[in-house]
Short mmCIF file of C-alpha atoms in Angstrom, two decimals:
data_model
loop_
_atom_site.label_atom_id
_atom_site.label_comp_id
_atom_site.label_asym_id
_atom_site.label_seq_id
_atom_site.Cartn_x
_atom_site.Cartn_y
_atom_site.Cartn_z
CA UNK A 175 -102.30 -50.26 23.61
CA UNK A 176 -102.91 -46.76 22.41
CA UNK A 177 -100.42 -45.07 20.16
CA UNK A 178 -100.62 -41.30 20.35
CA UNK A 179 -99.87 -38.90 17.52
CA UNK A 180 -98.55 -35.37 17.84
CA UNK A 181 -101.45 -32.95 17.78
CA UNK A 182 -100.51 -31.36 14.43
CA UNK A 183 -100.49 -34.76 12.71
CA UNK A 184 -103.78 -35.77 14.26
CA UNK A 185 -105.29 -32.45 13.16
CA UNK A 186 -104.07 -32.85 9.57
CA UNK A 187 -105.43 -36.38 9.41
CA UNK A 188 -108.80 -35.27 10.78
CA UNK A 189 -109.04 -32.40 8.30
CA UNK A 190 -108.20 -34.68 5.37
CA UNK A 191 -111.00 -37.05 6.31
CA UNK A 192 -113.52 -34.21 6.12
CA UNK A 193 -113.40 -34.20 2.31
CA UNK A 194 -115.59 -36.74 0.53
CA UNK A 195 -112.71 -38.30 -1.38
CA UNK A 196 -110.31 -38.68 1.53
CA UNK A 197 -113.08 -39.80 3.89
CA UNK A 198 -113.57 -42.80 1.63
CA UNK A 199 -109.94 -43.45 0.70
CA UNK A 200 -108.83 -42.72 4.23
CA UNK A 201 -105.10 -42.65 3.56
CA UNK A 202 -103.19 -40.50 6.05
CA UNK A 203 -100.77 -39.08 3.49
CA UNK A 204 -99.53 -36.36 5.79
CA UNK A 205 -98.34 -38.99 8.24
CA UNK A 206 -96.15 -40.87 5.79
CA UNK A 207 -94.89 -38.36 3.25
CA UNK A 208 -91.34 -39.46 3.95
CA UNK A 209 -91.81 -43.07 2.88
CA UNK A 210 -91.08 -44.23 -0.66
CA UNK A 211 -93.89 -46.75 -0.55
CA UNK A 212 -96.54 -44.10 0.00
CA UNK A 213 -94.91 -41.70 -2.47
CA UNK A 214 -95.26 -44.33 -5.16
CA UNK A 215 -98.83 -44.98 -4.09
CA UNK A 216 -99.75 -41.28 -4.31
CA UNK A 217 -98.30 -40.93 -7.80
CA UNK A 218 -100.15 -44.05 -8.94
CA UNK A 219 -103.41 -42.73 -7.48
CA UNK A 220 -103.40 -39.81 -9.90
CA UNK A 221 -104.45 -42.15 -12.71
CA UNK A 222 -106.96 -44.14 -10.66
CA UNK A 223 -110.64 -43.57 -10.11
CA UNK A 224 -111.95 -43.23 -6.57
CA UNK A 225 -113.23 -46.80 -6.67
CA UNK A 226 -109.91 -48.15 -7.94
CA UNK A 227 -107.96 -46.29 -5.25
CA UNK A 228 -110.21 -47.83 -2.59
CA UNK A 229 -109.73 -51.32 -4.05
CA UNK A 230 -105.96 -50.91 -4.08
CA UNK A 231 -105.34 -49.14 -0.76
CA UNK A 232 -108.25 -50.10 1.50
CA UNK A 233 -109.59 -53.38 0.20
CA UNK A 234 -112.54 -54.45 2.33
CA UNK A 235 -112.21 -51.52 4.76
CA UNK A 236 -113.55 -47.97 4.89
CA UNK A 237 -110.64 -46.05 6.38
CA UNK A 238 -106.91 -46.35 6.87
CA UNK A 239 -103.89 -44.49 8.11
CA UNK A 240 -100.19 -45.18 8.40
CA UNK A 241 -98.37 -44.41 11.64
CA UNK A 242 -95.29 -42.16 11.33
CA UNK A 243 -92.94 -44.89 12.54
CA UNK A 244 -90.15 -46.72 10.71
CA UNK A 245 -89.80 -50.37 11.65
CA UNK A 246 -86.40 -52.00 11.34
CA UNK A 247 -86.36 -55.73 10.55
CA UNK A 248 -87.19 -57.62 13.73
CA UNK A 249 -89.11 -54.71 15.25
CA UNK A 250 -92.40 -55.38 16.99
CA UNK A 251 -95.36 -53.92 15.09
CA UNK A 252 -97.29 -51.52 17.39
CA UNK A 253 -100.57 -53.03 18.55
CA UNK A 254 -103.51 -50.68 18.18
CA UNK A 255 -106.93 -51.65 19.52
CA UNK A 256 -109.30 -50.05 17.05
CA UNK A 257 -112.87 -49.86 18.31
CA UNK A 258 -114.33 -50.68 14.92
CA UNK A 259 -116.57 -53.26 13.30
CA UNK A 260 -113.53 -54.65 11.45
CA UNK A 261 -109.83 -53.85 11.55
CA UNK A 262 -106.50 -55.04 10.19
CA UNK A 263 -102.83 -54.09 10.15
CA UNK A 264 -100.67 -54.23 7.02
CA UNK A 265 -96.87 -53.96 7.15
CA UNK A 266 -95.28 -52.75 3.92
CA UNK A 267 -91.79 -52.02 2.65
CA UNK A 268 -90.21 -51.14 -0.68
CA UNK A 269 -86.64 -51.54 0.59
CA UNK A 270 -86.12 -55.29 0.24
CA UNK A 271 -84.20 -57.02 -2.54
CA UNK A 272 -83.82 -60.68 -3.40
CA UNK A 273 -80.44 -62.02 -2.39
CA UNK A 274 -80.52 -64.28 -5.45
CA UNK A 275 -81.32 -61.28 -7.67
CA UNK A 276 -79.95 -58.17 -5.91
CA UNK A 277 -81.09 -55.92 -8.73
CA UNK A 278 -84.70 -56.95 -8.05
CA UNK A 279 -86.54 -54.65 -5.63
CA UNK A 280 -89.54 -56.18 -3.89
CA UNK A 281 -92.91 -54.79 -2.84
CA UNK A 282 -93.27 -56.45 0.58
CA UNK A 283 -96.79 -56.63 2.04
CA UNK A 284 -97.54 -58.46 5.30
CA UNK A 285 -101.15 -59.10 6.28
CA UNK A 286 -103.62 -61.70 7.45
CA UNK A 287 -104.16 -63.23 4.02
CA UNK A 288 -106.56 -65.85 5.35
CA UNK A 289 -109.01 -62.99 5.90
CA UNK A 290 -108.66 -61.90 2.23
CA UNK A 291 -108.33 -58.18 3.06
CA UNK A 292 -107.80 -57.04 -0.57
CA UNK A 293 -110.05 -59.31 -2.67
CA UNK A 294 -110.13 -57.02 -5.72
CA UNK A 295 -106.39 -56.36 -5.77
CA UNK A 296 -104.69 -59.68 -5.02
CA UNK A 297 -105.76 -62.98 -6.56
CA UNK A 298 -104.21 -66.32 -5.65
CA UNK A 299 -103.13 -68.01 -8.90
CA UNK A 300 -101.65 -71.21 -7.48
CA UNK A 301 -100.67 -72.77 -4.17
CA UNK A 302 -102.07 -71.17 -1.02
CA UNK A 303 -101.96 -67.94 0.96
CA UNK A 304 -99.23 -67.57 3.63
CA UNK A 305 -100.35 -68.71 7.07
CA UNK A 306 -97.22 -68.37 9.21
CA UNK A 307 -94.26 -66.01 9.66
CA UNK A 308 -91.70 -66.61 6.92
CA UNK A 309 -94.23 -67.89 4.38
CA UNK A 310 -94.87 -65.82 1.25
CA UNK A 311 -96.81 -65.77 -2.00
CA UNK A 312 -95.10 -64.00 -4.89
CA UNK A 313 -96.33 -62.31 -8.05
CA UNK A 314 -93.66 -64.06 -10.13
CA UNK A 315 -93.21 -67.81 -10.48
CA UNK A 316 -90.75 -68.85 -7.78
CA UNK A 317 -90.56 -72.21 -6.05
CA UNK A 318 -88.93 -73.40 -2.86
CA UNK A 319 -87.15 -70.79 -0.75
CA UNK A 320 -85.82 -67.33 -1.58
CA UNK A 321 -83.73 -65.06 0.61
CA UNK A 322 -83.69 -61.40 1.60
CA UNK A 323 -81.34 -59.37 3.79
CA UNK A 324 -78.51 -61.73 3.04
CA UNK A 325 -79.54 -65.15 4.29
CA UNK A 326 -83.03 -64.58 5.75
CA UNK A 327 -85.24 -67.30 4.19
CA UNK A 328 -88.74 -66.87 2.82
CA UNK A 329 -90.65 -70.04 1.97
CA UNK A 330 -92.75 -69.61 -1.17
CA UNK A 331 -96.15 -71.31 -0.78
CA UNK A 332 -98.13 -69.65 -3.56
CA UNK A 333 -98.25 -67.35 -6.55
CA UNK A 334 -100.51 -64.32 -6.77
CA UNK A 335 -101.66 -61.69 -9.23
CA UNK A 336 -101.36 -58.07 -8.14
CA UNK A 337 -103.83 -56.24 -10.36
CA UNK A 338 -102.38 -52.83 -9.43
CA UNK A 339 -98.71 -53.73 -9.89
CA UNK A 340 -98.47 -56.14 -12.82
CA UNK A 341 -94.85 -55.30 -13.64
CA UNK A 342 -93.37 -55.33 -10.14
CA UNK A 343 -92.41 -58.16 -7.81
CA UNK A 344 -94.95 -58.36 -4.99
CA UNK A 345 -94.21 -60.50 -1.96
CA UNK A 346 -97.23 -61.18 0.25
CA UNK A 347 -95.99 -62.41 3.64
CA UNK A 348 -97.73 -64.08 6.54
CA UNK A 349 -98.42 -62.13 9.71
CA UNK A 350 -95.39 -61.78 11.94
CA UNK A 351 -92.81 -62.17 9.17
CA UNK A 352 -91.18 -58.74 9.56
CA UNK A 353 -90.96 -59.06 13.34
CA UNK A 354 -89.52 -62.59 13.12
CA UNK A 355 -86.24 -61.48 11.55
CA UNK A 356 -84.15 -61.50 14.72
CA UNK A 357 -80.60 -61.30 13.37
CA UNK A 358 -78.12 -59.49 15.61
CA UNK A 359 -76.45 -57.29 13.00
CA UNK A 360 -79.37 -56.97 10.59
CA UNK A 361 -80.09 -53.30 11.30
CA UNK A 362 -76.37 -52.51 10.97
CA UNK A 363 -75.86 -54.36 7.69
CA UNK A 364 -79.12 -53.00 6.24
CA UNK A 365 -79.75 -49.68 8.06
CA UNK A 366 -81.99 -48.29 5.31
CA UNK A 367 -84.34 -51.27 5.20
CA UNK A 368 -87.52 -50.10 6.90
CA UNK A 369 -91.22 -50.89 6.94
CA UNK A 370 -94.36 -48.96 7.87
CA UNK A 371 -97.55 -50.23 9.52
CA UNK A 372 -100.90 -49.27 8.02
CA UNK A 373 -104.05 -49.62 10.13
CA UNK A 374 -107.32 -50.26 8.31
CA UNK A 375 -110.78 -50.25 9.80
CA UNK A 376 -114.49 -50.05 9.05
CA UNK A 377 -117.14 -48.31 11.10
CA UNK A 378 -116.71 -44.87 12.64
CA UNK A 379 -113.84 -42.82 11.17
CA UNK A 380 -113.56 -40.66 14.29
CA UNK A 381 -113.26 -43.70 16.53
CA UNK A 382 -110.24 -44.85 14.61
CA UNK A 383 -108.65 -41.41 14.69
CA UNK A 384 -109.18 -41.13 18.44
CA UNK A 385 -107.15 -44.30 19.00
CA UNK A 386 -104.42 -43.49 16.49
#
C-alpha cells in the first residue's frame, strides 16, 4: 500500500538527500521535526561522526525516513512496499514510562530483531531477542514482566547494550507490540503517548522516496 506525502514534504526530503551527508544518513528530519524522539536524535548527532550517525540511525541500511504520522497505542503501522534490495520498519516512542517506576521514561524501539538491523548499536548481553508481540529486551537488568500504560504487560526475554544510549532505559520490542495494545480507553487515559514509524531501505534512494 502506498502512503503519499504532501508535495512540499516530498520536495524537502528529496532536496535533503542531494547532499552527500544526508544521502548517506537518509533521515527525513523535515518530516518529523515535531517529535521528541527525533529532536533528541538530532541534538545527539551534533557530536557524532558521519559513520557513527549511520550506525545509530540506519544500521544495516542506506536510507531512511520517518512518516509524518503519530500512532496511538493499538494503531496499525502503515504498510509500505519499498522496492528496494532490503527494507525494514522501526516503530519508536519516547513517551512510555514503566508503571512500576513512573519516573522512568523509556526509549521504545520495535523492530524485527531476528534480522539484527542495528548490529553496531545494539548488542544482546543475555537471554534472547524478542520474537513475538509483547516480548522485549531491556538495557537494564529486569526479569519477568514489566508494565506500561497502566497494566499493559511486557515480557522481558533478554538484556541488551545500547552503545548510543548507555544512560537511558532502552526497550527493544518484538514486531507488532505497539499495534497489539488493544485497550478500549488507552488513548483516552494516555492521549500524549504516541509513536512514529521509520522506514529503512537499501538500494535506490529515489525508489524509496517515490513510494513514501
